[in-house]
């Protein structure tokens, strides 16, 4: 198994095992906590279906694939994994684990199955990816649609970009406090994101974070 698959597998299994110790009430609380984010994801899906389904090929959207699926090793955040595992059925998680255990011979994403992406809520990087051709086709003649997209991109940052308290950071902390660790916890191990969090703390408290 290559390093990427190993890292992904570790994160999925860590979340799954951690969640097994949670009561149904605690799981429900976590799902509620991610509720606004899931609404945001539905809004992005609706936007893409409305403005891009006519432009993108059958392969891209009817099969729920995007061009990024042809890349190996897509970036996933720990919160992507946590949210997806949280709302998936055990057999859907097993399918992800099976895919990661297979040798990935091609250059396509390991999660790309015969009927599209195996994730229930795919990683945010994939959701927000629009290829150059599609962007040009839709946005060049419609500033209003481009504006709508920019609003969605700003909303995305409210959940993912830790220059303020965000869900993605909170979920990492939540699982860390329960003994779950992963190299995908970028809000807690990426120098760039840690710097951003420190800057935010300095701004909001007036004290420099060391
Ligand atoms: S995770 Fe899913 S949407 Fe993202 S590249 Fe892989 S198959 Fe495509």
CSV table of N, CA and C in Angstrom, one decimal, residues 40 43-44 47 128 130 139 143-159 164:
chain,number,residue,atom,x,y,z
A,40,UNK,N,-24.6,24.0,3.4
A,40,UNK,CA,-23.7,24.7,2.4
A,40,UNK,C,-23.3,23.8,1.3
A,43,UNK,N,-26.1,23.5,-1.1
A,43,UNK,CA,-26.2,24.7,-1.9
A,43,UNK,C,-25.2,24.6,-3.0
A,44,UNK,N,-24.0,24.1,-2.7
A,44,UNK,CA,-23.0,24.0,-3.8
A,44,UNK,C,-23.5,23.0,-4.9
A,47,UNK,N,-26.1,24.6,-7.0
A,47,UNK,CA,-25.4,25.5,-7.9
A,47,UNK,C,-24.8,24.8,-9.1
A,128,UNK,N,-15.2,21.9,-4.7
A,128,UNK,CA,-15.1,23.2,-5.2
A,128,UNK,C,-14.2,23.3,-6.4
A,130,UNK,N,-13.5,23.4,-10.3
A,130,UNK,CA,-14.1,23.5,-11.6
A,130,UNK,C,-13.0,23.7,-12.6
A,139,UNK,N,-18.7,31.2,-16.7
A,139,UNK,CA,-18.5,32.5,-16.0
A,139,UNK,C,-18.2,33.7,-17.0
A,143,UNK,N,-21.5,37.4,-15.3
A,143,UNK,CA,-20.9,37.9,-14.1
A,143,UNK,C,-21.7,37.6,-12.9
A,144,UNK,N,-23.1,37.5,-13.1
A,144,UNK,CA,-24.0,37.2,-11.9
A,144,UNK,C,-23.7,35.8,-11.4
A,145,UNK,N,-23.5,34.8,-12.3
A,145,UNK,CA,-23.2,33.5,-11.8
A,145,UNK,C,-21.8,33.4,-11.2
A,146,UNK,N,-20.9,34.1,-11.8
A,146,UNK,CA,-19.6,34.2,-11.2
A,146,UNK,C,-19.6,34.7,-9.7
A,147,UNK,N,-20.4,35.8,-9.6
A,147,UNK,CA,-20.6,36.4,-8.3
A,147,UNK,C,-21.2,35.4,-7.3
A,148,UNK,N,-22.2,34.6,-7.8
A,148,UNK,CA,-22.8,33.6,-6.9
A,148,UNK,C,-21.7,32.6,-6.4
A,149,UNK,N,-20.9,32.2,-7.4
A,149,UNK,CA,-19.8,31.2,-7.1
A,149,UNK,C,-18.8,31.8,-6.1
A,150,UNK,N,-18.5,33.1,-6.3
A,150,UNK,CA,-17.6,33.7,-5.3
A,150,UNK,C,-18.2,33.7,-3.9
A,151,UNK,N,-19.5,33.9,-3.8
A,151,UNK,CA,-20.1,33.9,-2.5
A,151,UNK,C,-20.0,32.5,-1.9
A,152,UNK,N,-20.2,31.5,-2.7
A,152,UNK,CA,-20.0,30.1,-2.2
A,152,UNK,C,-18.6,29.9,-1.7
A,153,UNK,N,-17.6,30.4,-2.5
A,153,UNK,CA,-16.2,30.2,-2.1
A,153,UNK,C,-16.0,30.9,-0.7
A,154,UNK,N,-16.6,32.1,-0.5
A,154,UNK,CA,-16.4,32.8,0.7
A,154,UNK,C,-17.1,32.0,1.9
A,155,UNK,N,-18.2,31.4,1.6
A,155,UNK,CA,-18.9,30.5,2.6
A,155,UNK,C,-18.0,29.3,2.9
A,156,UNK,N,-17.4,28.8,1.9
A,156,UNK,CA,-16.5,27.6,2.2
A,156,UNK,C,-15.5,28.0,3.2
A,157,UNK,N,-14.9,29.1,3.1
A,157,UNK,CA,-13.8,29.5,4.0
A,157,UNK,C,-14.3,29.6,5.4
A,158,UNK,N,-15.5,29.9,5.6
A,158,UNK,CA,-16.1,30.0,7.0
A,158,UNK,C,-16.1,28.7,7.7
A,159,UNK,N,-15.9,27.6,7.0
A,159,UNK,CA,-15.9,26.3,7.6
A,159,UNK,C,-14.5,25.7,7.6
A,164,UNK,N,-10.2,32.3,11.8
A,164,UNK,CA,-11.3,32.5,12.7
A,164,UNK,C,-11.7,31.1,13.2
